[in-house]
Amino acid sequence: MTARIVGMTAADATRCEELETVLFPGDSPWSAEAFRSELTGPHNRYFVARDESGTMLGYAGIALLGRGADAESEVHTIGVDPAHQRRGLGAQLLDALLREADEHGGPVFLEVRTDNEPAIALYRGTGFEIVGTRRNYYQPSGADAYTMRRPAARVEGQLS
């Protein structure tokens, strides 16, 4: 399924909260206010996936941190409506985040539940590797998370 990937607006925050409560019910889902707050950060980039009718099917966000040799990025979240999962929307959203990260420079980090095999496979397929485990990372469930890292992409014209 191909969706339009566009920048998230404050008007999308309520739908994001709805999806969060379905996707992450046992792990402190983000509120609409949390999404609106993230949108105000100058270093954050958030996107949504919309179908041809404009319905929001998923969302994703990344923080672009540091500059120059200290640049790195951190994936904050990716979520896809369960009715539209396994259709490539998560990959499209991740691609949008990684384009931002590659333009910014540096490695990209993220945390993912250790039992989320589809997400881990998606991340591995784009060059991420597990670099550590965070015990009891997700609360209140106490689920563990892997920290994953993708090395800095080599961008045309950049010196390595």
mmCIF file with all atom_site columns, C-alpha atoms in Angstrom:
data_model
loop_
_atom_site.group_PDB
_atom_site.id
_atom_site.type_symbol
_atom_site.label_atom_id
_atom_site.label_alt_id
_atom_site.label_comp_id
_atom_site.label_asym_id
_atom_site.label_entity_id
_atom_site.label_seq_id
_atom_site.pdbx_PDB_ins_code
_atom_site.Cartn_x
_atom_site.Cartn_y
_atom_site.Cartn_z
_atom_site.occupancy
_atom_site.B_iso_or_equiv
_atom_site.pdbx_formal_charge
_atom_site.auth_seq_id
_atom_site.auth_comp_id
_atom_site.auth_asym_id
_atom_site.auth_atom_id
_atom_site.pdbx_PDB_model_num
ATOM 1   C CA . MET A 1 1   ? 0.000  0.000  0.000  1.00 0.00 ? 1   MET A CA 1
ATOM 2   C CA . THR A 1 2   ? 1.349  3.392  -0.915 1.00 0.00 ? 2   THR A CA 1
ATOM 3   C CA . ALA A 1 3   ? 0.343  6.303  1.244  1.00 0.00 ? 3   ALA A CA 1
ATOM 4   C CA . ARG A 1 4   ? 1.183  9.980  1.159  1.00 0.00 ? 4   ARG A CA 1
ATOM 5   C CA . ILE A 1 5   ? 3.790  10.753 3.808  1.00 0.00 ? 5   ILE A CA 1
ATOM 6   C CA . VAL A 1 6   ? 3.385  14.354 4.945  1.00 0.00 ? 6   VAL A CA 1
ATOM 7   C CA . GLY A 1 7   ? 4.402  16.478 7.895  1.00 0.00 ? 7   GLY A CA 1
ATOM 8   C CA . MET A 1 8   ? 2.352  16.015 11.054 1.00 0.00 ? 8   MET A CA 1
ATOM 9   C CA . THR A 1 9   ? 0.302  18.973 12.250 1.00 0.00 ? 9   THR A CA 1
ATOM 10  C CA . ALA A 1 10  ? -1.164 19.733 15.666 1.00 0.00 ? 10  ALA A CA 1
ATOM 11  C CA . ALA A 1 11  ? -4.559 18.718 14.247 1.00 0.00 ? 11  ALA A CA 1
ATOM 12  C CA . ASP A 1 12  ? -3.218 15.144 13.882 1.00 0.00 ? 12  ASP A CA 1
ATOM 13  C CA . ALA A 1 13  ? -2.428 14.799 17.598 1.00 0.00 ? 13  ALA A CA 1
ATOM 14  C CA . THR A 1 14  ? -5.856 13.486 18.620 1.00 0.00 ? 14  THR A CA 1
ATOM 15  C CA . ARG A 1 15  ? -5.710 10.670 16.042 1.00 0.00 ? 15  ARG A CA 1
ATOM 16  C CA . CYS A 1 16  ? -2.157 9.851  17.176 1.00 0.00 ? 16  CYS A CA 1
ATOM 17  C CA . GLU A 1 17  ? -3.408 9.528  20.754 1.00 0.00 ? 17  GLU A CA 1
ATOM 18  C CA . GLU A 1 18  ? -6.210 7.202  19.586 1.00 0.00 ? 18  GLU A CA 1
ATOM 19  C CA . LEU A 1 19  ? -3.721 4.957  17.810 1.00 0.00 ? 19  LEU A CA 1
ATOM 20  C CA . GLU A 1 20  ? -1.315 5.026  20.769 1.00 0.00 ? 20  GLU A CA 1
ATOM 21  C CA . THR A 1 21  ? -3.988 3.678  23.115 1.00 0.00 ? 21  THR A CA 1
ATOM 22  C CA . VAL A 1 22  ? -4.616 0.767  20.729 1.00 0.00 ? 22  VAL A CA 1
ATOM 23  C CA . LEU A 1 23  ? -0.954 0.085  19.904 1.00 0.00 ? 23  LEU A CA 1
ATOM 24  C CA . PHE A 1 24  ? 0.635  0.560  23.345 1.00 0.00 ? 24  PHE A CA 1
ATOM 25  C CA . PRO A 1 25  ? -2.116 0.011  25.954 1.00 0.00 ? 25  PRO A CA 1
ATOM 26  C CA . GLY A 1 26  ? 0.176  -1.337 28.682 1.00 0.00 ? 26  GLY A CA 1
ATOM 27  C CA . ASP A 1 27  ? 3.063  1.063  28.204 1.00 0.00 ? 27  ASP A CA 1
ATOM 28  C CA . SER A 1 28  ? 2.002  4.649  28.901 1.00 0.00 ? 28  SER A CA 1
ATOM 29  C CA . PRO A 1 29  ? 0.687  5.669  25.477 1.00 0.00 ? 29  PRO A CA 1
ATOM 30  C CA . TRP A 1 30  ? 1.435  9.245  24.474 1.00 0.00 ? 30  TRP A CA 1
ATOM 31  C CA . SER A 1 31  ? -1.317 11.811 24.853 1.00 0.00 ? 31  SER A CA 1
ATOM 32  C CA . ALA A 1 32  ? -2.392 14.275 22.179 1.00 0.00 ? 32  ALA A CA 1
ATOM 33  C CA . GLU A 1 33  ? -0.701 16.974 24.242 1.00 0.00 ? 33  GLU A CA 1
ATOM 34  C CA . ALA A 1 34  ? 2.585  15.027 24.179 1.00 0.00 ? 34  ALA A CA 1
ATOM 35  C CA . PHE A 1 35  ? 2.445  14.927 20.368 1.00 0.00 ? 35  PHE A CA 1
ATOM 36  C CA . ARG A 1 36  ? 1.633  18.645 20.170 1.00 0.00 ? 36  ARG A CA 1
ATOM 37  C CA . SER A 1 37  ? 4.571  19.339 22.491 1.00 0.00 ? 37  SER A CA 1
ATOM 38  C CA . GLU A 1 38  ? 6.943  17.266 20.320 1.00 0.00 ? 38  GLU A CA 1
ATOM 39  C CA . LEU A 1 39  ? 5.870  19.248 17.250 1.00 0.00 ? 39  LEU A CA 1
ATOM 40  C CA . THR A 1 40  ? 7.136  22.462 18.864 1.00 0.00 ? 40  THR A CA 1
ATOM 41  C CA . GLY A 1 41  ? 10.708 21.162 19.217 1.00 0.00 ? 41  GLY A CA 1
ATOM 42  C CA . PRO A 1 42  ? 12.864 22.699 16.467 1.00 0.00 ? 42  PRO A CA 1
ATOM 43  C CA . HIS A 1 43  ? 15.011 19.555 16.328 1.00 0.00 ? 43  HIS A CA 1
ATOM 44  C CA . ASN A 1 44  ? 12.026 17.186 15.901 1.00 0.00 ? 44  ASN A CA 1
ATOM 45  C CA . ARG A 1 45  ? 10.473 15.964 12.645 1.00 0.00 ? 45  ARG A CA 1
ATOM 46  C CA . TYR A 1 46  ? 7.119  14.171 12.709 1.00 0.00 ? 46  TYR A CA 1
ATOM 47  C CA . PHE A 1 47  ? 5.237  12.632 9.787  1.00 0.00 ? 47  PHE A CA 1
ATOM 48  C CA . VAL A 1 48  ? 1.900  10.959 9.117  1.00 0.00 ? 48  VAL A CA 1
ATOM 49  C CA . ALA A 1 49  ? 0.805  8.460  6.481  1.00 0.00 ? 49  ALA A CA 1
ATOM 50  C CA . ARG A 1 50  ? -2.506 9.282  4.778  1.00 0.00 ? 50  ARG A CA 1
ATOM 51  C CA . ASP A 1 51  ? -4.598 7.247  2.392  1.00 0.00 ? 51  ASP A CA 1
ATOM 52  C CA . GLU A 1 52  ? -6.170 8.719  -0.751 1.00 0.00 ? 52  GLU A CA 1
ATOM 53  C CA . SER A 1 53  ? -9.129 10.045 1.264  1.00 0.00 ? 53  SER A CA 1
ATOM 54  C CA . GLY A 1 54  ? -6.837 11.819 3.738  1.00 0.00 ? 54  GLY A CA 1
ATOM 55  C CA . THR A 1 55  ? -7.377 9.398  6.633  1.00 0.00 ? 55  THR A CA 1
ATOM 56  C CA . MET A 1 56  ? -4.315 9.147  8.868  1.00 0.00 ? 56  MET A CA 1
ATOM 57  C CA . LEU A 1 57  ? -3.088 5.546  8.963  1.00 0.00 ? 57  LEU A CA 1
ATOM 58  C CA . GLY A 1 58  ? 0.166  5.974  10.874 1.00 0.00 ? 58  GLY A CA 1
ATOM 59  C CA . TYR A 1 59  ? 2.700  8.365  12.322 1.00 0.00 ? 59  TYR A CA 1
ATOM 60  C CA . ALA A 1 60  ? 6.420  8.609  13.060 1.00 0.00 ? 60  ALA A CA 1
ATOM 61  C CA . GLY A 1 61  ? 8.840  11.007 14.706 1.00 0.00 ? 61  GLY A CA 1
ATOM 62  C CA . ILE A 1 62  ? 12.564 11.570 15.058 1.00 0.00 ? 62  ILE A CA 1
ATOM 63  C CA . ALA A 1 63  ? 14.844 13.956 16.950 1.00 0.00 ? 63  ALA A CA 1
ATOM 64  C CA . LEU A 1 64  ? 17.852 15.394 15.103 1.00 0.00 ? 64  LEU A CA 1
ATOM 65  C CA . LEU A 1 65  ? 20.461 16.051 17.781 1.00 0.00 ? 65  LEU A CA 1
ATOM 66  C CA . GLY A 1 66  ? 23.902 17.648 17.824 1.00 0.00 ? 66  GLY A CA 1
ATOM 67  C CA . ARG A 1 67  ? 25.797 19.118 14.896 1.00 0.00 ? 67  ARG A CA 1
ATOM 68  C CA . GLY A 1 68  ? 28.767 18.247 12.736 1.00 0.00 ? 68  GLY A CA 1
ATOM 69  C CA . ALA A 1 69  ? 30.882 15.456 14.181 1.00 0.00 ? 69  ALA A CA 1
ATOM 70  C CA . ASP A 1 70  ? 28.498 15.249 17.176 1.00 0.00 ? 70  ASP A CA 1
ATOM 71  C CA . ALA A 1 71  ? 25.345 14.776 15.072 1.00 0.00 ? 71  ALA A CA 1
ATOM 72  C CA . GLU A 1 72  ? 23.043 11.851 15.776 1.00 0.00 ? 72  GLU A CA 1
ATOM 73  C CA . SER A 1 73  ? 19.340 11.108 15.534 1.00 0.00 ? 73  SER A CA 1
ATOM 74  C CA . GLU A 1 74  ? 16.877 9.233  17.706 1.00 0.00 ? 74  GLU A CA 1
ATOM 75  C CA . VAL A 1 75  ? 13.686 7.650  16.425 1.00 0.00 ? 75  VAL A CA 1
ATOM 76  C CA . HIS A 1 76  ? 10.990 8.597  18.920 1.00 0.00 ? 76  HIS A CA 1
ATOM 77  C CA . THR A 1 77  ? 8.038  6.625  17.629 1.00 0.00 ? 77  THR A CA 1
ATOM 78  C CA . ILE A 1 78  ? 6.475  4.771  14.726 1.00 0.00 ? 78  ILE A CA 1
ATOM 79  C CA . GLY A 1 79  ? 2.891  3.561  14.842 1.00 0.00 ? 79  GLY A CA 1
ATOM 80  C CA . VAL A 1 80  ? 0.539  2.146  12.222 1.00 0.00 ? 80  VAL A CA 1
ATOM 81  C CA . ASP A 1 81  ? -3.186 1.527  12.588 1.00 0.00 ? 81  ASP A CA 1
ATOM 82  C CA . PRO A 1 82  ? -3.551 -2.241 13.188 1.00 0.00 ? 82  PRO A CA 1
ATOM 83  C CA . ALA A 1 83  ? -6.091 -2.465 10.342 1.00 0.00 ? 83  ALA A CA 1
ATOM 84  C CA . HIS A 1 84  ? -3.343 -1.297 7.948  1.00 0.00 ? 84  HIS A CA 1
ATOM 85  C CA . GLN A 1 85  ? -0.279 -3.093 9.303  1.00 0.00 ? 85  GLN A CA 1
ATOM 86  C CA . ARG A 1 86  ? 1.848  -5.444 7.184  1.00 0.00 ? 86  ARG A CA 1
ATOM 87  C CA . ARG A 1 87  ? 1.277  -3.306 4.078  1.00 0.00 ? 87  ARG A CA 1
ATOM 88  C CA . GLY A 1 88  ? 4.545  -1.385 4.065  1.00 0.00 ? 88  GLY A CA 1
ATOM 89  C CA . LEU A 1 89  ? 3.368  1.770  5.842  1.00 0.00 ? 89  LEU A CA 1
ATOM 90  C CA . GLY A 1 90  ? 5.854  1.350  8.697  1.00 0.00 ? 90  GLY A CA 1
ATOM 91  C CA . ALA A 1 91  ? 8.646  1.065  6.118  1.00 0.00 ? 91  ALA A CA 1
ATOM 92  C CA . GLN A 1 92  ? 7.443  4.200  4.323  1.00 0.00 ? 92  GLN A CA 1
ATOM 93  C CA . LEU A 1 93  ? 7.366  6.136  7.589  1.00 0.00 ? 93  LEU A CA 1
ATOM 94  C CA . LEU A 1 94  ? 10.793 4.834  8.596  1.00 0.00 ? 94  LEU A CA 1
ATOM 95  C CA . ASP A 1 95  ? 12.164 5.859  5.193  1.00 0.00 ? 95  ASP A CA 1
ATOM 96  C CA . ALA A 1 96  ? 10.924 9.412  5.787  1.00 0.00 ? 96  ALA A CA 1
ATOM 97  C CA . LEU A 1 97  ? 12.661 9.490  9.178  1.00 0.00 ? 97  LEU A CA 1
ATOM 98  C CA . LEU A 1 98  ? 15.907 8.090  7.785  1.00 0.00 ? 98  LEU A CA 1
ATOM 99  C CA . ARG A 1 99  ? 15.970 10.669 4.969  1.00 0.00 ? 99  ARG A CA 1
ATOM 100 C CA . GLU A 1 100 ? 15.835 13.378 7.645  1.00 0.00 ? 100 GLU A CA 1
ATOM 101 C CA . ALA A 1 101 ? 18.529 11.620 9.680  1.00 0.00 ? 101 ALA A CA 1
ATOM 102 C CA . ASP A 1 102 ? 20.793 11.150 6.660  1.00 0.00 ? 102 ASP A CA 1
ATOM 103 C CA . GLU A 1 103 ? 20.540 14.831 5.782  1.00 0.00 ? 103 GLU A CA 1
ATOM 104 C CA . HIS A 1 104 ? 21.322 15.727 9.399  1.00 0.00 ? 104 HIS A CA 1
ATOM 105 C CA . GLY A 1 105 ? 24.259 13.303 9.628  1.00 0.00 ? 105 GLY A CA 1
ATOM 106 C CA . GLY A 1 106 ? 25.505 10.856 12.227 1.00 0.00 ? 106 GLY A CA 1
ATOM 107 C CA . PRO A 1 107 ? 24.211 7.526  13.508 1.00 0.00 ? 107 PRO A CA 1
ATOM 108 C CA . VAL A 1 108 ? 20.555 6.815  14.257 1.00 0.00 ? 108 VAL A CA 1
ATOM 109 C CA . PHE A 1 109 ? 19.367 5.175  17.482 1.00 0.00 ? 109 PHE A CA 1
ATOM 110 C CA . LEU A 1 110 ? 16.050 3.710  18.599 1.00 0.00 ? 110 LEU A CA 1
ATOM 111 C CA . GLU A 1 111 ? 14.494 1.494  21.247 1.00 0.00 ? 111 GLU A CA 1
ATOM 112 C CA . VAL A 1 112 ? 12.175 -1.386 20.393 1.00 0.00 ? 112 VAL A CA 1
ATOM 113 C CA . ARG A 1 113 ? 10.456 -3.997 22.547 1.00 0.00 ? 113 ARG A CA 1
ATOM 114 C CA . THR A 1 114 ? 12.465 -7.202 22.536 1.00 0.00 ? 114 THR A CA 1
ATOM 115 C CA . ASP A 1 115 ? 9.314  -9.139 21.607 1.00 0.00 ? 115 ASP A CA 1
ATOM 116 C CA . ASN A 1 116 ? 8.366  -6.922 18.629 1.00 0.00 ? 116 ASN A CA 1
ATOM 117 C CA . GLU A 1 117 ? 9.797  -9.198 15.954 1.00 0.00 ? 117 GLU A CA 1
ATOM 118 C CA . PRO A 1 118 ? 8.174  -7.464 12.943 1.00 0.00 ? 118 PRO A CA 1
ATOM 119 C CA . ALA A 1 119 ? 9.642  -4.093 13.971 1.00 0.00 ? 119 ALA A CA 1
ATOM 120 C CA . ILE A 1 120 ? 13.059 -5.600 14.694 1.00 0.00 ? 120 ILE A CA 1
ATOM 121 C CA . ALA A 1 121 ? 13.060 -7.202 11.221 1.00 0.00 ? 121 ALA A CA 1
ATOM 122 C CA . LEU A 1 122 ? 12.101 -3.870 9.629  1.00 0.00 ? 122 LEU A CA 1
ATOM 123 C CA . TYR A 1 123 ? 14.900 -2.065 11.440 1.00 0.00 ? 123 TYR A CA 1
ATOM 124 C CA . ARG A 1 124 ? 17.497 -4.726 10.632 1.00 0.00 ? 124 ARG A CA 1
ATOM 125 C CA . GLY A 1 125 ? 16.475 -4.476 6.974  1.00 0.00 ? 125 GLY A CA 1
ATOM 126 C CA . THR A 1 126 ? 17.460 -0.802 6.968  1.00 0.00 ? 126 THR A CA 1
ATOM 127 C CA . GLY A 1 127 ? 20.855 -1.327 8.589  1.00 0.00 ? 127 GLY A CA 1
ATOM 128 C CA . PHE A 1 128 ? 20.107 -1.189 12.313 1.00 0.00 ? 128 PHE A CA 1
ATOM 129 C CA . GLU A 1 129 ? 21.913 -3.545 14.687 1.00 0.00 ? 129 GLU A CA 1
ATOM 130 C CA . ILE A 1 130 ? 21.178 -4.362 18.305 1.00 0.00 ? 130 ILE A CA 1
ATOM 131 C CA . VAL A 1 131 ? 23.774 -2.673 20.510 1.00 0.00 ? 131 VAL A CA 1
ATOM 132 C CA . GLY A 1 132 ? 22.266 -3.194 23.943 1.00 0.00 ? 132 GLY A CA 1
ATOM 133 C CA . THR A 1 133 ? 19.298 -4.134 26.078 1.00 0.00 ? 133 THR A CA 1
ATOM 134 C CA . ARG A 1 134 ? 17.400 -1.861 28.445 1.00 0.00 ? 134 ARG A CA 1
ATOM 135 C CA . ARG A 1 135 ? 15.781 -3.908 31.179 1.00 0.00 ? 135 ARG A CA 1
ATOM 136 C CA . ASN A 1 136 ? 12.276 -2.815 32.263 1.00 0.00 ? 136 ASN A CA 1
ATOM 137 C CA . TYR A 1 137 ? 12.405 0.050  29.749 1.00 0.00 ? 137 TYR A CA 1
ATOM 138 C CA . TYR A 1 138 ? 8.686  0.184  29.005 1.00 0.00 ? 138 TYR A CA 1
ATOM 139 C CA . GLN A 1 139 ? 6.454  1.182  31.887 1.00 0.00 ? 139 GLN A CA 1
ATOM 140 C CA . PRO A 1 140 ? 4.274  0.188  33.501 1.00 0.00 ? 140 PRO A CA 1
ATOM 141 C CA . SER A 1 141 ? 4.531  -3.237 31.805 1.00 0.00 ? 141 SER A CA 1
ATOM 142 C CA . GLY A 1 142 ? 8.232  -3.672 32.615 1.00 0.00 ? 142 GLY A CA 1
ATOM 143 C CA . ALA A 1 143 ? 8.973  -4.953 29.097 1.00 0.00 ? 143 ALA A CA 1
ATOM 144 C CA . ASP A 1 144 ? 12.596 -4.899 27.964 1.00 0.00 ? 144 ASP A CA 1
ATOM 145 C CA . ALA A 1 145 ? 13.827 -2.946 24.951 1.00 0.00 ? 145 ALA A CA 1
ATOM 146 C CA . TYR A 1 146 ? 16.691 -3.374 22.572 1.00 0.00 ? 146 TYR A CA 1
ATOM 147 C CA . THR A 1 147 ? 18.696 -0.302 21.738 1.00 0.00 ? 147 THR A CA 1
ATOM 148 C CA . MET A 1 148 ? 19.431 -0.410 18.039 1.00 0.00 ? 148 MET A CA 1
ATOM 149 C CA . ARG A 1 149 ? 21.893 1.686  16.050 1.00 0.00 ? 149 ARG A CA 1
ATOM 150 C CA . ARG A 1 150 ? 22.284 2.403  12.369 1.00 0.00 ? 150 ARG A CA 1
ATOM 151 C CA . PRO A 1 151 ? 25.682 3.853  11.417 1.00 0.00 ? 151 PRO A CA 1
ATOM 152 C CA . ALA A 1 152 ? 25.847 7.216  9.732  1.00 0.00 ? 152 ALA A CA 1
ATOM 153 C CA . ALA A 1 153 ? 24.904 6.992  6.081  1.00 0.00 ? 153 ALA A CA 1
ATOM 154 C CA . ARG A 1 154 ? 27.474 8.053  3.556  1.00 0.00 ? 154 ARG A CA 1
ATOM 155 C CA . VAL A 1 155 ? 25.937 11.026 1.779  1.00 0.00 ? 155 VAL A CA 1
ATOM 156 C CA . GLU A 1 156 ? 27.128 12.079 -1.682 1.00 0.00 ? 156 GLU A CA 1
ATOM 157 C CA . GLY A 1 157 ? 29.648 14.916 -1.350 1.00 0.00 ? 157 GLY A CA 1
ATOM 158 C CA . GLN A 1 158 ? 30.364 14.190 2.330  1.00 0.00 ? 158 GLN A CA 1
ATOM 159 C CA . LEU A 1 159 ? 33.853 13.317 3.460  1.00 0.00 ? 159 LEU A CA 1
ATOM 160 C CA . SER A 1 160 ? 34.140 10.178 5.563  1.00 0.00 ? 160 SER A CA 1
#
